[in-house]
C-alpha cells in the first residue's frame, strides 16, 4: 500500500485538526517514553512511522511552517535518550516518496550513542512485513507504531504482528473516505480497497452508507479478532474539521492498561478539556431535564456524544453511583479507568467540583486507621 504520491506537493498544508493530531501524538509519546524508561523490563524503545511524509507542513491558517509528527517525536525521544543513557531509542521512518524522505532528513536530529534514526524509501506494507516478524521473542523492547494513511486503507495482515506483541499501535481511521465515496465507488480497485480495510464483501459495506459508527464498529471488531485472547484496550478519539465534520479517528491499541489511561488523558488535555476537536456552538451551561436511566427528570446539562466535556463525566458518575453513600474517591477514578472515552486523571479537581455543584454530591474527609491515611468519601443523591 502506497503513501501519498510524489506528484503532490512536497510540503503539504496542515489544517487545525491535523496540527492537533501532531500535538496529541507528541504529548502521548513524551509521557509514554518517560513511563517506560522507568520500567526495568524495558531497555529499548522503538518508534515506527511507516508513512512519515516530509516531516514539515505549512499551517493552513497562519501560512507558517510547522513540524509534523516524526520531527516532533524525534526531538522528544532525543531528550529522553539523553536523560536515560543506559537505555536505547530507535526510530524507523519510511515513506514511498524518495523526495519526502530526503526532505525529512533535513529536519531530524543527528544520531547519538543511544539514539538513532533509520530512514528508508518503500511501500508501507512491505516495510511493516519486514519489521513485524522481527518483534517476535524480542525481550526488553517496547514499540510504538504509527499507522497514518491518507485514506481508508488499512493492511491488517501487515499490522497483525504488532497486535500480538508487547507494544502499541496508533491507527488513523479515515472514516470520512467511505462515508463520502463508498456508495459511488465504481472501480474494482476502489471496491477492493474498502473490502481490504473492513474485511467484508463490498456489497455488505454499501448499506453502511454515511453511518460513521458502522465503519468504526467494524474496525473495532477486526482489532478484537487480531489481538487474540489477551486483554486489550482500544481508545478512539474523533477529529473534526472547521465545518464540524468528522474527518478521522485516532485509535490507540494496547495491552497495557496504563497506556490506555495515558492516551485518554493526553487526548483530553490536547483538546482543551473535551473528547474531540469539534467546536461546541451550543451553550455548555444550558440546563435540560435529564430523563436517563435511573433518573426522574433531574436537571442536568446537554450532552453532545461526539464531543464530551467534564460535565458529561460528572453526569455519568452521578448515574453510576446514584444513591450510594460513603464511596471512596479512588473507586470513582477506578471506574473511569475502563471507560472507553473518559479519563481517570488529569481533570479530577474539575470533576469533583461538577459533582458537588451540579449533582449535590457530598464530600467529606476521614482518617483511615488501617492505612494511616486520610480518605475522601462521597455520598450521591438517589436519582430515582
mmCIF file of C-alpha atoms in Angstrom:
data_model
loop_
_atom_site.group_PDB
_atom_site.id
_atom_site.type_symbol
_atom_site.label_atom_id
_atom_site.label_comp_id
_atom_site.label_asym_id
_atom_site.label_seq_id
_atom_site.Cartn_x
_atom_site.Cartn_y
_atom_site.Cartn_z
ATOM 1 C CA UNK A 1 0.000 0.000 0.000
ATOM 2 C CA UNK A 2 1.446 3.328 -1.021
ATOM 3 C CA UNK A 3 1.671 6.608 0.848
ATOM 4 C CA UNK A 4 0.729 9.892 -0.794
ATOM 5 C CA UNK A 5 2.072 10.079 -4.310
ATOM 6 C CA UNK A 6 5.117 12.184 -5.136
ATOM 7 C CA UNK A 7 3.105 14.124 -7.710
ATOM 8 C CA UNK A 8 1.596 16.095 -4.850
ATOM 9 C CA UNK A 9 3.349 18.985 -3.177
ATOM 10 C CA UNK A 10 6.491 18.036 -1.310
ATOM 11 C CA UNK A 11 5.397 20.067 1.710
ATOM 12 C CA UNK A 12 1.701 19.651 2.446
ATOM 13 C CA UNK A 13 -0.662 22.043 4.152
ATOM 14 C CA UNK A 14 -1.840 21.164 7.644
ATOM 15 C CA UNK A 15 -5.306 22.143 8.835
ATOM 16 C CA UNK A 16 -6.006 22.866 12.530
ATOM 17 C CA UNK A 17 -7.265 19.344 13.217
ATOM 18 C CA UNK A 18 -4.119 17.885 11.618
ATOM 19 C CA UNK A 19 -1.919 20.020 13.851
ATOM 20 C CA UNK A 20 -3.928 18.795 16.837
ATOM 21 C CA UNK A 21 -3.092 15.258 15.710
ATOM 22 C CA UNK A 22 0.616 16.152 15.713
ATOM 23 C CA UNK A 23 0.250 17.631 19.197
ATOM 24 C CA UNK A 24 -1.600 14.605 20.580
ATOM 25 C CA UNK A 25 0.977 12.102 19.356
ATOM 26 C CA UNK A 26 3.825 14.304 20.594
ATOM 27 C CA UNK A 27 2.191 14.692 24.018
ATOM 28 C CA UNK A 28 1.492 10.992 24.326
ATOM 29 C CA UNK A 29 4.976 9.851 23.255
ATOM 30 C CA UNK A 30 6.543 12.289 25.701
ATOM 31 C CA UNK A 31 4.640 10.750 28.627
ATOM 32 C CA UNK A 32 4.773 7.188 27.262
ATOM 33 C CA UNK A 33 8.555 7.222 26.905
ATOM 34 C CA UNK A 34 9.105 8.604 30.394
ATOM 35 C CA UNK A 35 6.978 5.867 31.946
ATOM 36 C CA UNK A 36 8.741 3.092 30.062
ATOM 37 C CA UNK A 37 12.230 4.364 30.782
ATOM 38 C CA UNK A 38 11.461 3.835 34.468
ATOM 39 C CA UNK A 39 10.459 0.219 33.807
ATOM 40 C CA UNK A 40 13.208 -2.337 34.450
ATOM 41 C CA UNK A 41 11.709 -4.633 31.813
ATOM 42 C CA UNK A 42 12.282 -2.103 29.039
ATOM 43 C CA UNK A 43 15.743 -1.185 27.795
ATOM 44 C CA UNK A 44 14.852 -0.248 24.210
ATOM 45 C CA UNK A 45 12.127 1.977 22.789
ATOM 46 C CA UNK A 46 11.257 1.795 19.099
ATOM 47 C CA UNK A 47 9.087 4.366 17.330
ATOM 48 C CA UNK A 48 7.863 3.406 13.851
ATOM 49 C CA UNK A 49 6.207 5.729 11.343
ATOM 50 C CA UNK A 50 5.657 3.840 8.105
ATOM 51 C CA UNK A 51 4.087 6.825 6.285
ATOM 52 C CA UNK A 52 6.222 9.660 7.570
ATOM 53 C CA UNK A 53 5.761 12.231 4.781
ATOM 54 C CA UNK A 54 8.296 15.084 4.597
ATOM 55 C CA UNK A 55 8.152 15.949 8.308
ATOM 56 C CA UNK A 56 7.329 19.603 7.648
ATOM 57 C CA UNK A 57 3.981 21.239 6.832
ATOM 58 C CA UNK A 58 2.534 24.656 6.170
ATOM 59 C CA UNK A 59 -0.043 25.777 8.726
ATOM 60 C CA UNK A 60 -3.222 26.284 6.708
ATOM 61 C CA UNK A 61 -4.336 29.165 8.934
ATOM 62 C CA UNK A 62 -1.116 31.126 9.524
ATOM 63 C CA UNK A 63 0.950 30.180 6.479
ATOM 64 C CA UNK A 64 3.847 29.409 8.812
ATOM 65 C CA UNK A 65 5.931 26.265 8.688
ATOM 66 C CA UNK A 66 5.121 23.676 11.360
ATOM 67 C CA UNK A 67 6.743 20.383 12.279
ATOM 68 C CA UNK A 68 4.950 17.104 11.648
ATOM 69 C CA UNK A 69 4.761 14.076 13.914
ATOM 70 C CA UNK A 70 8.139 12.384 13.228
ATOM 71 C CA UNK A 71 10.161 15.577 13.691
ATOM 72 C CA UNK A 72 8.356 16.432 16.921
ATOM 73 C CA UNK A 73 8.731 12.888 18.222
ATOM 74 C CA UNK A 74 12.422 12.771 17.267
ATOM 75 C CA UNK A 75 13.141 15.828 19.417
ATOM 76 C CA UNK A 76 11.162 14.374 22.322
ATOM 77 C CA UNK A 77 12.893 10.995 22.158
ATOM 78 C CA UNK A 78 16.367 12.513 21.793
ATOM 79 C CA UNK A 79 15.790 14.373 25.046
ATOM 80 C CA UNK A 80 14.610 11.141 26.675
ATOM 81 C CA UNK A 81 17.680 9.274 25.405
ATOM 82 C CA UNK A 82 19.972 11.891 26.916
ATOM 83 C CA UNK A 83 18.207 11.622 30.271
ATOM 84 C CA UNK A 84 18.436 7.805 30.274
ATOM 85 C CA UNK A 85 21.898 6.988 28.871
ATOM 86 C CA UNK A 86 21.641 3.289 29.797
ATOM 87 C CA UNK A 87 18.582 2.796 27.574
ATOM 88 C CA UNK A 88 18.349 2.761 23.767
ATOM 89 C CA UNK A 89 15.920 4.556 21.468
ATOM 90 C CA UNK A 90 15.413 3.828 17.768
ATOM 91 C CA UNK A 91 13.172 5.469 15.179
ATOM 92 C CA UNK A 92 12.186 3.932 11.850
ATOM 93 C CA UNK A 93 10.789 6.409 9.335
ATOM 94 C CA UNK A 94 9.510 5.240 5.964
ATOM 95 C CA UNK A 95 7.782 6.863 3.000
ATOM 96 C CA UNK A 96 7.211 5.754 -0.558
ATOM 97 C CA UNK A 97 8.335 9.128 -1.951
ATOM 98 C CA UNK A 98 12.159 9.477 -2.018
ATOM 99 C CA UNK A 99 11.933 13.264 -2.217
ATOM 100 C CA UNK A 100 9.961 13.394 1.000
ATOM 101 C CA UNK A 101 12.414 11.097 2.734
ATOM 102 C CA UNK A 102 15.256 13.391 1.630
ATOM 103 C CA UNK A 103 13.324 16.388 2.947
ATOM 104 C CA UNK A 104 12.625 14.867 6.356
ATOM 105 C CA UNK A 105 16.317 14.104 6.839
ATOM 106 C CA UNK A 106 16.989 17.856 6.832
ATOM 107 C CA UNK A 107 14.813 18.348 9.920
ATOM 108 C CA UNK A 108 15.850 15.383 12.069
ATOM 109 C CA UNK A 109 18.446 15.488 14.863
ATOM 110 C CA UNK A 110 21.701 13.589 14.444
ATOM 111 C CA UNK A 111 22.232 10.134 15.898
ATOM 112 C CA UNK A 112 23.871 9.816 19.292
ATOM 113 C CA UNK A 113 25.319 6.872 21.200
ATOM 114 C CA UNK A 114 21.941 5.516 22.390
ATOM 115 C CA UNK A 115 19.699 7.261 19.865
ATOM 116 C CA UNK A 116 19.423 6.527 16.156
ATOM 117 C CA UNK A 117 17.033 7.205 13.287
ATOM 118 C CA UNK A 118 16.721 4.860 10.318
ATOM 119 C CA UNK A 119 15.031 6.307 7.223
ATOM 120 C CA UNK A 120 14.070 4.374 4.149
ATOM 121 C CA UNK A 121 12.032 4.591 0.970
ATOM 122 C CA UNK A 122 9.434 1.940 0.275
ATOM 123 C CA UNK A 123 5.858 0.766 0.348
ATOM 124 C CA UNK A 124 4.393 0.964 3.854
ATOM 125 C CA UNK A 125 3.006 -2.573 3.848
ATOM 126 C CA UNK A 126 6.237 -4.105 2.568
ATOM 127 C CA UNK A 127 8.128 -2.152 5.208
ATOM 128 C CA UNK A 128 5.904 -3.486 8.024
ATOM 129 C CA UNK A 129 6.064 -7.043 6.690
ATOM 130 C CA UNK A 130 9.830 -6.879 7.187
ATOM 131 C CA UNK A 131 9.822 -5.256 10.636
ATOM 132 C CA UNK A 132 6.790 -7.019 12.134
ATOM 133 C CA UNK A 133 8.147 -10.582 12.277
ATOM 134 C CA UNK A 134 11.353 -9.317 13.910
ATOM 135 C CA UNK A 135 9.364 -8.405 17.024
ATOM 136 C CA UNK A 136 8.613 -11.986 18.000
ATOM 137 C CA UNK A 137 10.557 -13.210 21.030
ATOM 138 C CA UNK A 138 12.241 -9.804 21.413
ATOM 139 C CA UNK A 139 12.783 -9.122 25.109
ATOM 140 C CA UNK A 140 13.085 -5.801 26.915
ATOM 141 C CA UNK A 141 11.807 -3.908 23.863
ATOM 142 C CA UNK A 142 8.702 -1.765 23.640
ATOM 143 C CA UNK A 143 7.472 -0.236 20.386
ATOM 144 C CA UNK A 144 5.020 2.378 19.216
ATOM 145 C CA UNK A 145 3.725 2.031 15.659
ATOM 146 C CA UNK A 146 2.061 4.999 13.965
ATOM 147 C CA UNK A 147 -0.074 3.873 11.022
ATOM 148 C CA UNK A 148 -1.337 7.024 9.336
ATOM 149 C CA UNK A 149 -2.692 6.529 5.784
ATOM 150 C CA UNK A 150 -4.280 9.456 3.972
ATOM 151 C CA UNK A 151 -7.404 7.457 3.093
ATOM 152 C CA UNK A 152 -9.314 4.445 4.391
ATOM 153 C CA UNK A 153 -6.583 1.954 3.528
ATOM 154 C CA UNK A 154 -5.588 -0.443 6.290
ATOM 155 C CA UNK A 155 -3.425 -3.510 5.667
ATOM 156 C CA UNK A 156 -4.390 -5.730 8.601
ATOM 157 C CA UNK A 157 -2.034 -8.525 7.579
ATOM 158 C CA UNK A 158 0.922 -6.142 7.904
ATOM 159 C CA UNK A 159 -0.354 -4.932 11.287
ATOM 160 C CA UNK A 160 -1.034 -8.396 12.708
ATOM 161 C CA UNK A 161 2.363 -8.964 14.412
ATOM 162 C CA UNK A 162 2.097 -5.599 16.154
ATOM 163 C CA UNK A 163 -1.181 -6.596 17.797
ATOM 164 C CA UNK A 164 0.340 -9.814 19.146
ATOM 165 C CA UNK A 165 3.448 -8.323 20.776
ATOM 166 C CA UNK A 166 4.137 -6.056 23.745
ATOM 167 C CA UNK A 167 3.697 -2.668 22.147
ATOM 168 C CA UNK A 168 1.231 -0.061 20.993
ATOM 169 C CA UNK A 169 -0.401 0.777 17.683
ATOM 170 C CA UNK A 170 -1.976 4.097 16.728
ATOM 171 C CA UNK A 171 -4.196 3.882 13.644
ATOM 172 C CA UNK A 172 -5.635 6.794 11.722
ATOM 173 C CA UNK A 173 -9.016 5.524 10.555
ATOM 174 C CA UNK A 174 -10.025 7.925 7.776
ATOM 175 C CA UNK A 175 -13.761 7.383 8.217
ATOM 176 C CA UNK A 176 -14.639 10.373 6.005
ATOM 177 C CA UNK A 177 -13.383 8.425 2.976
ATOM 178 C CA UNK A 178 -16.023 5.639 2.907
ATOM 179 C CA UNK A 179 -18.749 7.981 4.187
ATOM 180 C CA UNK A 180 -18.137 10.230 1.205
ATOM 181 C CA UNK A 181 -17.387 7.739 -1.525
ATOM 182 C CA UNK A 182 -18.420 4.149 -0.843
ATOM 183 C CA UNK A 183 -21.886 4.373 -2.402
ATOM 184 C CA UNK A 184 -20.363 5.948 -5.535
ATOM 185 C CA UNK A 185 -17.453 3.516 -5.913
ATOM 186 C CA UNK A 186 -17.285 2.006 -9.416
ATOM 187 C CA UNK A 187 -13.673 0.982 -9.943
ATOM 188 C CA UNK A 188 -12.646 -2.522 -8.958
ATOM 189 C CA UNK A 189 -9.517 -1.201 -7.219
ATOM 190 C CA UNK A 190 -11.600 1.189 -5.098
ATOM 191 C CA UNK A 191 -14.007 -1.538 -4.056
ATOM 192 C CA UNK A 192 -11.100 -3.821 -3.167
ATOM 193 C CA UNK A 193 -9.600 -1.069 -1.019
ATOM 194 C CA UNK A 194 -12.748 -0.914 1.103
ATOM 195 C CA UNK A 195 -13.018 -4.712 1.205
ATOM 196 C CA UNK A 196 -9.424 -4.982 2.471
ATOM 197 C CA UNK A 197 -9.896 -2.222 5.031
ATOM 198 C CA UNK A 198 -13.131 -3.590 6.512
ATOM 199 C CA UNK A 199 -12.551 -7.278 5.673
ATOM 200 C CA UNK A 200 -16.003 -7.702 4.188
ATOM 201 C CA UNK A 201 -17.548 -8.068 0.750
ATOM 202 C CA UNK A 202 -18.216 -4.716 -0.863
ATOM 203 C CA UNK A 203 -21.942 -5.467 -1.180
ATOM 204 C CA UNK A 204 -22.144 -5.829 2.609
ATOM 205 C CA UNK A 205 -20.406 -2.490 3.134
ATOM 206 C CA UNK A 206 -22.564 -0.378 0.830
ATOM 207 C CA UNK A 207 -25.542 -0.360 3.274
ATOM 208 C CA UNK A 208 -23.256 1.337 5.834
ATOM 209 C CA UNK A 209 -23.584 4.447 3.676
ATOM 210 C CA UNK A 210 -22.787 7.540 5.741
ATOM 211 C CA UNK A 211 -23.053 5.748 9.087
ATOM 212 C CA UNK A 212 -19.663 6.536 10.683
ATOM 213 C CA UNK A 213 -20.412 4.367 13.697
ATOM 214 C CA UNK A 214 -20.885 1.310 11.479
ATOM 215 C CA UNK A 215 -17.395 1.667 9.968
ATOM 216 C CA UNK A 216 -15.817 2.336 13.343
ATOM 217 C CA UNK A 217 -17.580 -0.644 14.887
ATOM 218 C CA UNK A 218 -16.279 -2.849 12.090
ATOM 219 C CA UNK A 219 -12.695 -1.670 12.667
ATOM 220 C CA UNK A 220 -13.021 -2.449 16.381
ATOM 221 C CA UNK A 221 -14.340 -5.933 15.563
ATOM 222 C CA UNK A 222 -11.298 -6.595 13.386
ATOM 223 C CA UNK A 223 -8.914 -5.422 16.107
ATOM 224 C CA UNK A 224 -10.687 -7.642 18.645
ATOM 225 C CA UNK A 225 -10.105 -10.630 16.378
ATOM 226 C CA UNK A 226 -6.456 -9.830 15.668
ATOM 227 C CA UNK A 227 -5.424 -9.198 19.281
ATOM 228 C CA UNK A 228 -6.156 -12.786 20.304
ATOM 229 C CA UNK A 229 -7.419 -13.902 23.700
ATOM 230 C CA UNK A 230 -5.438 -11.490 25.887
ATOM 231 C CA UNK A 231 -6.940 -8.415 27.500
ATOM 232 C CA UNK A 232 -6.718 -5.462 25.155
ATOM 233 C CA UNK A 233 -7.677 -1.801 25.233
ATOM 234 C CA UNK A 234 -8.795 0.423 22.367
ATOM 235 C CA UNK A 235 -9.443 4.148 22.783
ATOM 236 C CA UNK A 236 -10.761 6.100 19.789
ATOM 237 C CA UNK A 237 -10.980 9.879 19.556
ATOM 238 C CA UNK A 238 -12.603 11.679 16.597
ATOM 239 C CA UNK A 239 -11.128 14.674 14.785
ATOM 240 C CA UNK A 240 -13.397 17.288 13.238
ATOM 241 C CA UNK A 241 -12.595 19.951 10.651
ATOM 242 C CA UNK A 242 -13.566 23.635 10.837
ATOM 243 C CA UNK A 243 -17.008 22.770 9.415
ATOM 244 C CA UNK A 244 -17.551 20.325 12.297
ATOM 245 C CA UNK A 245 -17.456 17.300 10.010
ATOM 246 C CA UNK A 246 -15.605 14.258 11.293
ATOM 247 C CA UNK A 247 -12.538 13.524 9.188
ATOM 248 C CA UNK A 248 -10.964 10.590 11.016
ATOM 249 C CA UNK A 249 -10.479 8.866 14.349
ATOM 250 C CA UNK A 250 -7.181 8.046 16.018
ATOM 251 C CA UNK A 251 -7.426 4.568 17.533
ATOM 252 C CA UNK A 252 -4.917 3.737 20.230
ATOM 253 C CA UNK A 253 -4.473 -0.019 20.691
ATOM 254 C CA UNK A 254 -2.566 -1.591 23.559
ATOM 255 C CA UNK A 255 -2.495 -4.496 26.009
ATOM 256 C CA UNK A 256 -1.173 -2.090 28.648
ATOM 257 C CA UNK A 257 -3.875 -0.508 30.816
ATOM 258 C CA UNK A 258 -1.541 2.329 31.806
ATOM 259 C CA UNK A 259 -1.060 3.213 28.143
ATOM 260 C CA UNK A 260 -4.833 3.195 27.635
ATOM 261 C CA UNK A 261 -5.346 5.562 30.584
ATOM 262 C CA UNK A 262 -2.493 7.800 29.477
ATOM 263 C CA UNK A 263 -3.810 8.161 25.920
ATOM 264 C CA UNK A 264 -7.231 9.256 27.189
ATOM 265 C CA UNK A 265 -5.643 11.803 29.493
ATOM 266 C CA UNK A 266 -3.421 13.217 26.725
ATOM 267 C CA UNK A 267 -6.297 13.453 24.243
ATOM 268 C CA UNK A 268 -8.484 15.434 26.646
ATOM 269 C CA UNK A 269 -5.568 17.677 27.516
ATOM 270 C CA UNK A 270 -4.718 18.446 23.876
ATOM 271 C CA UNK A 271 -8.406 19.009 23.030
ATOM 272 C CA UNK A 272 -8.725 21.544 25.846
ATOM 273 C CA UNK A 273 -10.857 19.544 28.279
ATOM 274 C CA UNK A 274 -13.127 17.727 25.830
ATOM 275 C CA UNK A 275 -13.121 14.488 23.857
ATOM 276 C CA UNK A 276 -12.698 15.748 20.273
ATOM 277 C CA UNK A 277 -11.706 18.738 18.143
ATOM 278 C CA UNK A 278 -15.347 19.580 17.478
ATOM 279 C CA UNK A 279 -16.429 23.170 18.079
ATOM 280 C CA UNK A 280 -19.304 23.254 20.560
ATOM 281 C CA UNK A 281 -21.593 26.033 19.358
ATOM 282 C CA UNK A 282 -24.344 25.374 21.889
ATOM 283 C CA UNK A 283 -24.151 26.833 25.372
ATOM 284 C CA UNK A 284 -22.490 24.170 27.562
ATOM 285 C CA UNK A 285 -24.128 25.747 30.601
ATOM 286 C CA UNK A 286 -27.661 25.323 29.233
ATOM 287 C CA UNK A 287 -29.746 23.193 31.588
ATOM 288 C CA UNK A 288 -32.121 20.451 30.430
ATOM 289 C CA UNK A 289 -34.243 17.761 32.021
ATOM 290 C CA UNK A 290 -32.295 14.516 32.282
ATOM 291 C CA UNK A 291 -34.588 11.541 31.607
ATOM 292 C CA UNK A 292 -31.784 8.972 31.516
ATOM 293 C CA UNK A 293 -31.910 5.544 33.113
ATOM 294 C CA UNK A 294 -32.209 5.843 36.874
ATOM 295 C CA UNK A 295 -33.474 9.430 36.767
ATOM 296 C CA UNK A 296 -36.829 11.070 37.230
ATOM 297 C CA UNK A 297 -36.432 14.348 35.420
ATOM 298 C CA UNK A 298 -33.230 15.558 37.107
ATOM 299 C CA UNK A 299 -31.985 18.963 35.995
ATOM 300 C CA UNK A 300 -28.722 18.417 34.122
ATOM 301 C CA UNK A 301 -26.676 19.732 31.181
ATOM 302 C CA UNK A 302 -26.869 18.925 27.475
ATOM 303 C CA UNK A 303 -24.659 16.165 26.086
ATOM 304 C CA UNK A 304 -23.100 16.033 22.624
ATOM 305 C CA UNK A 305 -21.934 12.431 22.237
ATOM 306 C CA UNK A 306 -19.469 13.432 19.532
ATOM 307 C CA UNK A 307 -17.733 15.772 21.975
ATOM 308 C CA UNK A 308 -17.951 15.072 25.696
ATOM 309 C CA UNK A 309 -16.879 17.557 28.362
ATOM 310 C CA UNK A 310 -16.028 17.329 32.065
ATOM 311 C CA UNK A 311 -19.699 17.929 32.813
ATOM 312 C CA UNK A 312 -20.543 14.743 30.938
ATOM 313 C CA UNK A 313 -18.088 12.814 33.093
ATOM 314 C CA UNK A 314 -19.784 14.169 36.215
ATOM 315 C CA UNK A 315 -23.204 13.281 34.807
ATOM 316 C CA UNK A 316 -22.017 9.753 34.058
ATOM 317 C CA UNK A 317 -20.639 9.263 37.571
ATOM 318 C CA UNK A 318 -23.778 10.670 39.190
ATOM 319 C CA UNK A 319 -25.786 7.995 37.382
ATOM 320 C CA UNK A 320 -23.344 5.155 38.034
ATOM 321 C CA UNK A 321 -23.158 5.857 41.782
ATOM 322 C CA UNK A 322 -26.697 7.180 42.326
ATOM 323 C CA UNK A 323 -27.901 6.648 45.907
ATOM 324 C CA UNK A 324 -24.607 5.271 47.204
ATOM 325 C CA UNK A 325 -23.132 6.641 50.403
ATOM 326 C CA UNK A 326 -19.525 6.951 51.562
ATOM 327 C CA UNK A 327 -17.950 5.951 48.262
ATOM 328 C CA UNK A 328 -14.163 6.100 48.307
ATOM 329 C CA UNK A 329 -12.894 8.691 45.865
ATOM 330 C CA UNK A 330 -10.485 6.144 44.385
ATOM 331 C CA UNK A 331 -13.461 3.982 43.407
ATOM 332 C CA UNK A 332 -14.645 6.757 41.098
ATOM 333 C CA UNK A 333 -11.277 7.007 39.399
ATOM 334 C CA UNK A 334 -11.003 3.218 39.096
ATOM 335 C CA UNK A 335 -14.445 3.182 37.481
ATOM 336 C CA UNK A 336 -13.287 5.679 34.859
ATOM 337 C CA UNK A 337 -10.184 3.614 34.104
ATOM 338 C CA UNK A 338 -12.202 1.183 31.999
ATOM 339 C CA UNK A 339 -14.344 3.807 30.260
ATOM 340 C CA UNK A 340 -13.580 3.976 26.508
ATOM 341 C CA UNK A 341 -13.503 7.798 26.420
ATOM 342 C CA UNK A 342 -13.466 9.390 29.877
ATOM 343 C CA UNK A 343 -10.051 9.862 31.530
ATOM 344 C CA UNK A 344 -9.433 8.732 35.091
ATOM 345 C CA UNK A 345 -6.988 11.524 35.831
ATOM 346 C CA UNK A 346 -5.966 14.926 34.549
ATOM 347 C CA UNK A 347 -9.321 16.536 35.374
ATOM 348 C CA UNK A 348 -10.073 15.240 38.854
ATOM 349 C CA UNK A 349 -10.426 18.618 40.519
ATOM 350 C CA UNK A 350 -12.887 19.801 37.875
ATOM 351 C CA UNK A 351 -14.897 16.549 38.023
ATOM 352 C CA UNK A 352 -15.264 16.768 41.802
ATOM 353 C CA UNK A 353 -16.348 20.403 41.549
ATOM 354 C CA UNK A 354 -19.040 19.477 38.989
ATOM 355 C CA UNK A 355 -20.296 16.596 41.127
ATOM 356 C CA UNK A 356 -20.670 18.941 44.083
ATOM 357 C CA UNK A 357 -22.199 21.947 42.319
ATOM 358 C CA UNK A 358 -24.366 20.203 39.719
ATOM 359 C CA UNK A 359 -25.416 16.974 41.424
ATOM 360 C CA UNK A 360 -25.191 17.815 45.124
ATOM 361 C CA UNK A 361 -22.612 15.145 45.883
ATOM 362 C CA UNK A 362 -21.444 15.457 49.497
ATOM 363 C CA UNK A 363 -17.733 15.066 50.156
ATOM 364 C CA UNK A 364 -16.014 14.552 53.470
ATOM 365 C CA UNK A 365 -12.508 13.728 54.606
ATOM 366 C CA UNK A 366 -11.903 10.903 57.086
ATOM 367 C CA UNK A 367 -8.879 9.270 58.673
ATOM 368 C CA UNK A 368 -8.418 5.574 57.904
ATOM 369 C CA UNK A 369 -6.824 3.905 60.952
ATOM 370 C CA UNK A 370 -5.832 0.861 58.900
ATOM 371 C CA UNK A 371 -3.840 2.694 56.249
ATOM 372 C CA UNK A 372 -2.968 5.698 58.364
ATOM 373 C CA UNK A 373 -4.072 7.984 55.540
ATOM 374 C CA UNK A 374 -6.864 10.473 55.020
ATOM 375 C CA UNK A 375 -9.541 9.459 52.531
ATOM 376 C CA UNK A 376 -12.292 11.316 50.736
ATOM 377 C CA UNK A 377 -15.756 9.761 50.961
ATOM 378 C CA UNK A 378 -18.537 10.821 48.588
ATOM 379 C CA UNK A 379 -22.295 10.446 49.024
ATOM 380 C CA UNK A 380 -24.547 10.576 45.967
ATOM 381 C CA UNK A 381 -28.191 11.564 45.785
ATOM 382 C CA UNK A 382 -30.721 8.940 44.847
ATOM 383 C CA UNK A 383 -31.883 9.809 41.313
ATOM 384 C CA UNK A 384 -34.948 7.502 41.167
#
